Coordinates of N, CA, C and O in Angstrom, one line a residue:
M1 N 219.0 -99.1 4.5 CA 218.7 -98.8 6.4 C 219.8 -97.3 6.5 O 220.3 -97.3 6.3
L2 N 219.5 -95.9 6.6 CA 220.2 -95.1 6.9 C 220.5 -95.1 8.4 O 220.0 -95.3 9.1
K3 N 222.2 -94.8 8.3 CA 222.3 -94.6 9.5 C 222.8 -93.7 10.2 O 222.1 -92.6 10.0
D4 N 222.7 -93.9 11.8 CA 222.3 -92.5 12.8 C 223.4 -91.8 12.9 O 224.5 -92.5 12.9
N5 N 223.4 -90.0 12.2 CA 224.7 -89.6 12.2 C 224.6 -88.9 14.0 O 223.9 -88.1 14.1
K6 N 225.6 -89.5 14.8 CA 225.9 -88.3 16.2 C 227.2 -88.0 15.7 O 228.2 -88.2 15.4
G7 N 226.7 -86.5 16.3 CA 228.3 -85.9 15.9 C 227.9 -84.7 15.0 O 227.2 -84.7 14.0
I8 N 229.5 -84.8 14.9 CA 229.1 -83.0 13.4 C 230.6 -83.6 12.8 O 231.3 -84.6 13.1
S9 N 230.2 -83.4 11.5 CA 231.6 -83.2 10.6 C 232.3 -83.1 10.7 O 232.4 -81.6 11.3
L10 N 233.9 -83.0 10.0 CA 235.2 -82.6 9.8 C 234.7 -81.2 9.0 O 235.4 -79.7 9.1
I11 N 233.9 -81.1 8.0 CA 233.6 -79.8 7.7 C 233.0 -78.9 8.5 O 233.3 -77.4 8.3
T12 N 231.8 -79.1 9.1 CA 231.4 -78.1 10.1 C 232.2 -77.5 10.9 O 232.3 -76.7 11.1
V13 N 233.0 -78.5 11.6 CA 234.3 -77.9 12.8 C 235.2 -76.9 11.4 O 235.5 -75.5 12.0
L14 N 235.8 -77.3 10.5 CA 236.8 -76.5 9.4 C 235.5 -74.8 9.0 O 236.3 -73.8 9.1
V15 N 234.3 -75.2 9.0 CA 233.9 -73.9 8.6 C 233.8 -72.8 10.0 O 233.8 -71.8 9.6
T16 N 233.2 -73.9 10.6 CA 233.4 -73.4 12.1 C 234.4 -72.3 12.6 O 234.9 -71.3 13.1
I17 N 236.1 -73.2 12.1 CA 237.0 -72.7 13.0 C 237.5 -71.3 11.9 O 237.8 -70.2 12.2
V18 N 236.7 -71.2 10.3 CA 236.9 -70.4 9.9 C 236.5 -69.2 10.2 O 236.9 -67.8 10.1
I19 N 235.4 -69.3 10.2 CA 234.3 -67.9 10.8 C 234.8 -67.4 12.2 O 235.1 -66.4 12.3
M20 N 235.2 -68.7 13.0 CA 235.8 -67.5 14.2 C 237.1 -66.8 13.5 O 237.4 -65.8 14.5
I21 N 238.0 -67.3 12.9 CA 239.1 -67.1 12.8 C 238.8 -65.7 12.3 O 239.5 -64.5 12.4
I22 N 238.2 -65.1 11.3 CA 237.6 -64.0 10.5 C 236.8 -63.3 11.5 O 237.4 -62.2 11.3
L23 N 236.5 -63.4 12.5 CA 235.4 -62.6 13.8 C 237.0 -61.9 14.2 O 237.1 -61.3 14.9
I24 N 238.1 -63.2 15.0 CA 238.8 -62.5 15.8 C 239.4 -61.5 15.0 O 240.1 -60.8 15.5
Y25 N 239.9 -61.6 13.6 CA 240.5 -61.0 12.7 C 240.3 -59.2 13.0 O 240.7 -58.7 13.1
I26 N 238.6 -59.5 12.4 CA 237.9 -58.0 12.6 C 238.2 -57.5 13.7 O 238.2 -55.9 14.4
V27 N 237.6 -58.3 15.1 CA 237.7 -57.6 16.1 C 239.3 -56.7 16.8 O 239.4 -56.1 17.1
I28 N 240.2 -57.7 16.6 CA 241.9 -57.3 16.7 C 242.1 -55.8 15.7 O 242.1 -55.0 16.6
N29 N 241.6 -55.8 14.3 CA 241.7 -55.1 13.8 C 241.0 -53.6 14.6 O 241.6 -52.4 14.5
S30 N 239.9 -53.6 14.4 CA 239.0 -52.7 15.3 C 239.7 -52.3 16.7 O 239.5 -50.9 16.6
S31 N 240.3 -53.1 16.9 CA 240.7 -52.2 18.3 C 242.0 -51.7 18.3 O 242.4 -51.2 18.9
I32 N 243.0 -51.9 17.5 CA 243.9 -51.5 16.8 C 244.1 -50.4 16.7 O 244.5 -49.6 16.8
D33 N 242.7 -50.4 15.6 CA 242.4 -48.8 14.8 C 242.0 -47.8 16.7 O 242.3 -46.9 15.8
S34 N 241.3 -48.6 17.1 CA 241.2 -47.7 18.0 C 241.9 -47.1 19.2 O 241.9 -45.6 19.6
V35 N 242.9 -48.1 19.7 CA 244.1 -47.1 20.1 C 245.2 -46.7 19.7 O 245.3 -45.8 20.3
K36 N 245.1 -46.6 18.3 CA 245.7 -45.2 17.5 C 245.2 -44.5 17.3 O 245.7 -43.2 17.8
E37 N 243.9 -44.0 17.8 CA 242.8 -43.1 17.7 C 243.0 -42.4 18.6 O 243.3 -41.2 19.0
T38 N 243.0 -43.2 20.0 CA 242.8 -42.9 21.2 C 244.4 -41.9 21.2 O 244.5 -41.2 21.9
N39 N 245.1 -42.8 20.6 CA 246.8 -42.1 20.8 C 247.2 -40.4 20.1 O 247.3 -39.4 20.7
I40 N 246.5 -40.5 19.4 CA 246.7 -39.4 18.3 C 245.9 -38.4 19.0 O 246.0 -37.1 19.3
T41 N 244.7 -38.5 19.2 CA 243.8 -37.5 20.1 C 244.3 -37.0 21.6 O 244.3 -36.1 21.8
K42 N 245.3 -37.9 22.3 CA 245.8 -38.1 23.6 C 246.7 -36.6 23.1 O 247.1 -36.0 23.4
I43 N 247.7 -37.4 21.7 CA 248.8 -36.2 21.6 C 248.6 -34.9 20.9 O 248.5 -33.7 21.4
N44 N 247.2 -35.0 20.3 CA 246.6 -33.2 19.9 C 246.3 -32.6 21.2 O 246.2 -31.7 21.3
N45 N 245.7 -33.4 22.4 CA 245.2 -32.7 23.3 C 246.1 -32.4 23.9 O 246.4 -31.2 24.8
E46 N 247.5 -33.0 24.3 CA 248.7 -32.6 24.8 C 249.3 -31.0 24.1 O 249.5 -30.3 24.6
I47 N 249.3 -31.1 22.5 CA 250.1 -30.1 22.3 C 249.1 -29.2 22.1 O 249.6 -27.5 22.5
K48 N 247.8 -28.9 22.1 CA 246.7 -27.8 22.2 C 246.7 -27.4 23.8 O 246.9 -26.4 23.9
S49 N 246.6 -28.1 24.7 CA 247.0 -27.3 26.4 C 248.8 -27.1 26.3 O 248.9 -25.7 26.9
L50 N 249.6 -28.0 25.8 CA 250.6 -27.1 25.5 C 250.6 -25.8 25.1 O 251.7 -24.6 25.4
K51 N 250.3 -25.6 23.9 CA 250.4 -24.5 23.0 C 249.7 -23.3 23.8 O 249.8 -22.2 23.9
D52 N 248.3 -23.4 24.5 CA 248.0 -22.4 25.5 C 248.5 -22.0 26.3 O 248.8 -20.7 27.1
A53 N 249.8 -23.4 27.4 CA 250.8 -22.7 28.1 C 251.7 -22.2 28.3 O 252.1 -21.0 28.6
I54 N 252.0 -22.0 26.6 CA 253.2 -21.4 26.5 C 253.1 -19.7 25.9 O 253.3 -19.1 26.1
S55 N 251.7 -20.5 25.4 CA 251.5 -18.4 24.9 C 250.8 -17.6 26.3 O 251.4 -16.6 26.3
V56 N 250.4 -18.5 27.4 CA 250.2 -17.4 28.4 C 251.9 -16.9 29.2 O 252.4 -16.3 29.7
R57 N 252.7 -18.3 28.7 CA 253.9 -18.3 29.6 C 254.7 -17.6 28.9 O 255.6 -16.1 29.8
I58 N 255.2 -17.6 27.6 CA 255.6 -16.1 26.9 C 255.0 -14.6 27.0 O 255.7 -13.7 27.1
S59 N 253.7 -14.5 27.1 CA 253.2 -13.1 27.6 C 253.8 -12.7 29.2 O 254.1 -11.4 29.1
N60 N 253.7 -13.5 30.2 CA 254.1 -13.3 31.0 C 255.3 -13.1 30.9 O 256.0 -12.6 31.8
Y61 N 256.6 -13.9 30.3 CA 257.8 -13.4 30.5 C 258.3 -12.4 29.7 O 259.5 -11.6 30.2
E62 N 257.3 -11.5 28.8 CA 258.1 -10.3 28.6 C 257.3 -9.6 29.2 O 258.3 -8.4 29.3
K63 N 256.8 -10.0 30.6 CA 256.3 -8.7 31.4 C 257.3 -8.6 32.3 O 257.9 -7.7 33.2
N64 N 258.1 -10.0 32.9 CA 258.9 -10.4 34.0 C 259.6 -12.0 33.7 O 259.1 -12.2 34.0
E65 N 260.6 -11.5 33.1 CA 261.3 -12.9 33.0 C 262.0 -13.5 34.1 O 261.8 -14.8 34.2
N66 N 262.3 -12.8 35.2 CA 263.0 -13.3 36.2 C 261.2 -14.3 36.5 O 261.7 -15.4 37.9
L67 N 260.5 -14.1 37.0 CA 259.3 -14.7 37.6 C 258.9 -15.4 36.6 O 258.3 -16.6 37.2
Y68 N 258.6 -15.6 35.5 CA 258.2 -16.5 34.4 C 259.3 -17.3 33.5 O 259.1 -16.7 31.9
P69 N 260.2 -17.7 34.0 CA 261.5 -18.6 33.0 C 260.8 -18.5 32.2 O 259.7 -19.6 32.2
I70 N 261.6 -19.2 30.6 CA 261.4 -20.1 29.8 C 261.6 -21.3 30.5 O 262.4 -21.8 30.6
V71 N 260.6 -22.4 29.8 CA 260.8 -23.7 31.1 C 261.2 -24.9 29.4 O 260.6 -24.4 28.6
G72 N 262.2 -25.4 30.0 CA 262.0 -26.8 29.2 C 263.8 -26.8 28.9 O 264.7 -25.6 29.3
N73 N 264.4 -27.3 28.3 CA 265.7 -28.2 27.9 C 265.9 -27.3 27.1 O 265.1 -27.5 25.3
K74 N 267.0 -26.4 26.7 CA 267.6 -25.8 25.2 C 267.8 -26.9 24.5 O 268.6 -27.7 24.6
I75 N 267.7 -26.7 22.9 CA 268.7 -27.6 22.0 C 269.6 -26.6 21.4 O 269.5 -25.5 21.1
N76 N 270.5 -28.1 21.3 CA 271.9 -27.0 20.7 C 272.2 -27.1 19.1 O 271.0 -27.7 18.7
D77 N 272.2 -26.4 18.7 CA 272.8 -26.1 17.4 C 273.0 -27.0 16.6 O 272.4 -27.3 15.8
Y78 N 273.4 -28.3 16.7 CA 273.9 -29.7 15.9 C 272.6 -30.3 16.1 O 272.6 -31.2 15.1
S79 N 271.9 -30.2 17.0 CA 270.8 -31.2 17.3 C 269.3 -30.4 16.8 O 268.5 -32.2 16.6
I80 N 269.2 -29.4 16.4 CA 267.6 -29.1 15.9 C 267.3 -29.9 15.1 O 266.3 -30.6 14.9
S81 N 268.2 -30.7 13.6 CA 267.4 -30.9 12.9 C 267.5 -32.1 13.2 O 266.0 -33.2 12.6
E82 N 268.1 -33.3 14.0 CA 267.8 -34.5 14.2 C 265.9 -34.5 15.0 O 266.0 -35.4 15.1
K83 N 266.2 -33.7 16.5 CA 265.2 -33.6 16.9 C 264.0 -32.8 15.8 O 263.1 -33.6 16.6
I84 N 263.8 -32.7 15.6 CA 262.7 -32.3 14.3 C 262.4 -33.5 13.4 O 261.6 -33.5 13.0
S85 N 263.6 -33.9 13.0 CA 263.3 -35.0 11.8 C 262.6 -36.3 12.4 O 262.1 -36.9 11.6
S86 N 262.9 -36.2 13.8 CA 262.3 -37.7 14.5 C 261.0 -37.8 14.7 O 260.5 -38.7 14.9
I87 N 260.1 -36.5 14.7 CA 258.9 -36.0 14.7 C 258.3 -36.6 13.4 O 258.4 -36.6 12.5
E88 N 257.4 -37.8 14.1 CA 257.0 -38.6 13.0 C 255.9 -37.7 11.6 O 255.1 -36.3 12.4
N89 N 255.5 -38.0 11.0 CA 254.3 -37.2 9.8 C 255.0 -36.0 9.4 O 253.8 -35.2 9.2
L90 N 256.3 -35.7 9.9 CA 256.5 -34.1 9.1 C 257.4 -34.9 7.6 O 258.1 -35.6 7.5
S91 N 256.7 -34.1 6.8 CA 257.6 -34.4 5.4 C 258.8 -33.1 5.3 O 259.1 -32.2 6.5
S92 N 260.2 -33.2 4.4 CA 261.6 -33.0 4.8 C 261.0 -31.5 4.6 O 261.9 -30.7 5.0
G93 N 259.6 -31.2 3.7 CA 259.7 -29.3 3.4 C 259.6 -29.0 5.2 O 259.5 -27.5 5.4
E94 N 258.4 -29.5 5.8 CA 258.2 -29.0 7.2 C 259.5 -28.8 8.1 O 259.3 -27.8 8.5
V95 N 260.3 -30.0 8.1 CA 261.3 -30.0 8.8 C 262.1 -28.5 8.6 O 262.7 -28.0 9.5
A96 N 262.2 -28.1 7.4 CA 263.4 -27.8 6.7 C 262.5 -26.2 7.3 O 263.1 -25.9 7.4
N97 N 261.8 -25.9 7.0 CA 260.6 -24.9 7.6 C 261.2 -24.9 9.3 O 261.1 -23.5 9.5
I98 N 260.8 -25.7 9.8 CA 261.2 -25.5 11.0 C 262.3 -25.3 11.4 O 262.5 -23.9 12.5
V99 N 263.6 -25.9 10.6 CA 264.7 -25.8 11.3 C 265.1 -24.3 10.8 O 265.9 -23.7 11.7
E100 N 264.8 -23.9 9.6 CA 264.7 -22.1 9.3 C 264.8 -21.3 10.2 O 264.8 -20.4 10.3
K101 N 263.6 -21.8 10.9 CA 262.7 -20.3 12.0 C 263.9 -20.4 13.4 O 264.4 -19.5 13.9
Y102 N 264.7 -21.7 13.2 CA 266.0 -21.6 14.2 C 267.1 -20.9 13.9 O 268.0 -21.6 12.9
N103 N 267.4 -19.9 14.4 CA 268.3 -18.8 13.6 C 269.1 -18.0 15.1 O 268.5 -18.2 16.6
A104 N 270.3 -17.4 14.7 CA 270.8 -16.6 16.2 C 269.6 -15.8 16.9 O 269.8 -15.8 18.8
E105 N 268.4 -15.2 16.8 CA 267.7 -14.1 17.0 C 266.7 -15.3 18.2 O 266.0 -15.0 18.8
T106 N 266.3 -16.6 17.3 CA 264.9 -17.1 18.3 C 265.6 -19.0 19.0 O 265.1 -19.1 19.5
K107 N 266.9 -19.3 18.9 CA 267.5 -20.2 18.9 C 267.1 -20.6 20.8 O 267.5 -21.7 21.4
D108 N 267.1 -19.1 21.5 CA 266.6 -19.7 22.9 C 265.7 -19.6 23.6 O 265.5 -20.2 24.4
Y109 N 264.6 -19.9 22.0 CA 263.4 -20.1 22.3 C 262.5 -21.3 22.1 O 262.1 -21.9 22.0
F110 N 263.6 -22.1 21.8 CA 263.6 -23.7 21.4 C 263.8 -24.3 22.9 O 265.1 -24.3 23.2
R111 N 262.6 -25.3 22.9 CA 263.3 -26.1 23.7 C 262.3 -27.6 23.8 O 261.8 -27.2 22.6
I112 N 262.7 -28.5 24.4 CA 262.4 -29.6 24.3 C 261.4 -29.5 26.0 O 262.2 -29.2 27.1
I113 N 260.2 -30.0 26.2 CA 259.3 -30.2 27.1 C 258.9 -31.1 27.3 O 258.5 -32.2 26.1
G114 N 258.9 -31.9 28.2 CA 258.0 -33.0 29.1 C 257.6 -33.0 30.0 O 257.0 -31.5 30.1
K115 N 257.2 -33.9 30.6 CA 255.9 -34.2 31.8 C 256.6 -33.0 32.7 O 255.4 -32.4 33.4
A116 N 257.5 -32.6 33.5 CA 258.0 -31.8 34.6 C 257.7 -30.5 34.1 O 257.4 -30.0 34.6
D117 N 258.4 -30.4 32.9 CA 258.3 -28.9 31.9 C 257.3 -28.3 32.1 O 256.8 -27.5 32.2
A118 N 255.7 -29.4 31.5 CA 254.9 -29.0 31.6 C 253.6 -28.7 33.0 O 253.3 -27.8 32.7
K119 N 254.0 -29.1 33.8 CA 253.7 -28.7 35.6 C 254.0 -27.8 35.2 O 253.5 -26.5 36.1
K120 N 255.3 -27.3 35.2 CA 255.7 -26.2 35.5 C 255.4 -25.2 34.7 O 255.1 -23.8 35.1
L121 N 254.8 -25.4 33.4 CA 253.8 -24.5 32.5 C 252.2 -23.9 33.3 O 251.5 -23.3 32.8
G122 N 251.9 -24.9 34.6 CA 251.1 -24.9 34.5 C 250.1 -26.4 33.7 O 248.7 -25.6 34.1
V123 N 250.3 -27.0 33.0 CA 249.5 -28.3 32.5 C 249.6 -29.1 33.2 O 249.8 -30.0 33.8
E124 N 247.9 -28.7 34.0 CA 247.9 -29.9 35.5 C 247.0 -30.8 34.4 O 246.4 -32.4 35.1
G125 N 245.8 -30.6 33.7 CA 245.0 -31.3 33.6 C 244.6 -32.8 32.7 O 244.1 -33.4 32.8
I126 N 246.1 -32.5 32.3 CA 246.4 -33.7 31.2 C 247.3 -34.7 31.8 O 248.6 -33.8 32.7
D127 N 248.0 -35.4 31.8 CA 248.9 -36.3 31.7 C 250.5 -36.2 30.3 O 250.2 -37.2 30.1
I128 N 251.1 -35.7 30.7 CA 252.0 -35.6 29.3 C 252.5 -36.9 29.3 O 253.6 -37.1 30.5
E129 N 252.6 -37.7 28.0 CA 253.1 -38.8 28.3 C 254.5 -38.4 27.2 O 255.4 -39.7 27.2
H130 N 254.7 -37.5 26.6 CA 255.7 -37.6 25.8 C 256.6 -36.2 25.5 O 256.5 -35.7 26.2
Y131 N 257.5 -36.3 25.1 CA 258.2 -34.9 24.9 C 258.1 -34.2 23.7 O 257.6 -34.4 22.7
Y132 N 258.3 -32.8 24.3 CA 258.1 -31.8 22.7 C 258.5 -31.1 22.0 O 259.3 -30.3 23.0
V133 N 258.8 -31.0 20.9 CA 260.0 -29.4 20.8 C 258.9 -28.0 20.4 O 258.3 -28.2 19.7
V134 N 259.3 -27.3 21.1 CA 258.7 -26.2 21.4 C 259.4 -24.8 20.9 O 260.8 -24.6 21.3
N135 N 258.8 -23.9 20.5 CA 259.6 -22.9 19.8 C 258.3 -21.8 20.4 O 257.4 -21.1 20.0
Y136 N 258.7 -21.0 21.6 CA 258.0 -20.0 22.1 C 258.4 -18.8 21.3 O 257.3 -18.0 21.3
Y137 N 258.6 -18.4 20.8 CA 259.4 -17.1 19.6 C 257.7 -17.4 19.1 O 257.3 -16.3 18.9
D138 N 257.7 -18.9 18.4 CA 256.0 -18.0 17.4 C 255.1 -18.9 17.8 O 253.9 -19.5 17.8
C139 N 255.1 -19.6 19.4 CA 254.2 -20.4 20.1 C 253.9 -21.5 19.6 O 252.5 -21.8 19.3
E140 N 255.0 -21.7 18.8 CA 254.2 -23.8 18.3 C 255.0 -25.0 19.2 O 256.3 -24.5 19.9
V141 N 254.1 -25.6 19.1 CA 254.6 -27.1 20.0 C 254.8 -27.7 18.4 O 253.6 -28.4 17.7
Y142 N 256.0 -28.5 18.2 CA 256.1 -29.8 17.6 C 255.9 -31.4 18.0 O 257.1 -31.5 19.1
G143 N 255.8 -32.1 18.0 CA 256.2 -33.4 18.5 C 255.0 -34.8 18.4 O 254.0 -34.5 17.5
P144 N 255.2 -35.7 18.9 CA 256.1 -36.0 19.9 C 257.2 -36.4 19.5 O 257.4 -36.2 17.9
I145 N 258.3 -36.3 19.9 CA 259.7 -36.7 19.6 C 259.9 -38.2 20.3 O 259.2 -38.1 21.5
S146 N 261.0 -38.9 19.9 CA 261.1 -40.3 20.9 C 261.8 -39.7 21.5 O 262.9 -39.0 21.9
S147 N 261.4 -40.5 23.2 CA 262.4 -40.4 23.7 C 264.0 -40.6 23.9 O 264.5 -40.1 24.5
K148 N 264.4 -41.4 23.3 CA 265.7 -41.4 22.8 C 266.6 -40.7 22.4 O 267.4 -40.8 22.5
I149 N 265.8 -39.9 21.2 CA 266.1 -38.5 21.0 C 266.4 -37.6 22.0 O 267.6 -37.0 22.2
V150 N 265.5 -37.0 23.0 CA 265.8 -36.7 24.4 C 266.9 -36.9 25.1 O 267.4 -36.5 25.4
N151 N 266.8 -38.4 25.3 CA 268.3 -38.6 26.1 C 269.7 -38.6 25.8 O 270.7 -38.4 26.3
N152 N 269.4 -38.5 24.2 CA 270.7 -38.2 23.7 C 271.3 -36.9 23.8 O 272.8 -36.6 23.4
G153 N 270.6 -36.1 24.7 CA 271.3 -34.8 25.0 C 271.0 -33.4 24.2 O 270.1 -33.6 23.6
G154 N 270.7 -32.7 24.9 CA 270.0 -31.3 24.1 C 270.7 -30.7 23.2 O 269.6 -30.0 22.3

C-alpha cells in the first residue's frame, strides 16, 4: 500500500530557495545599475547646465566685470593637479591636458563650483549636488570632484 505524502520534500524547498536567491540577485543588480545610470545622467545634466551658465557669465563678465564677477573658489597653483586627478574616469593624458591649460594667463579663470556658486550663476532648474572644476577661460566643466578634496582648501 502506498503511503500518503502530506507536505513538501526537502528537495522542493531547496529548489525554491535557490530560485528565490537567483531572482533576488537579478533584481538587486538591475536596481544598482539603474541607480548608477541615474547618477550619471544627473551629473551630465549638472555639467551641461553649468557650461551654459558659465558661457553666459563669461560673456557678461567681458562686458562688465563688476556687475558679473567670476564665481567660485580660486584654485591654488599647488592643488590644481590634485583637484583634476580626483575626477573619476579621466586618463592621465586628459589630466595632463587640463593641467597644461592652467597657466599664468588662465589661472584666475579656474574655479571650484558648488551648489551656492551654481545658484549665483543662475542655475536654478536642477539641484547641484557635486563640486566641479570650472575653466571659465575655455567654458569647460570638469568633474565631479570629491568633497574631501574641496574641503582640503583652495
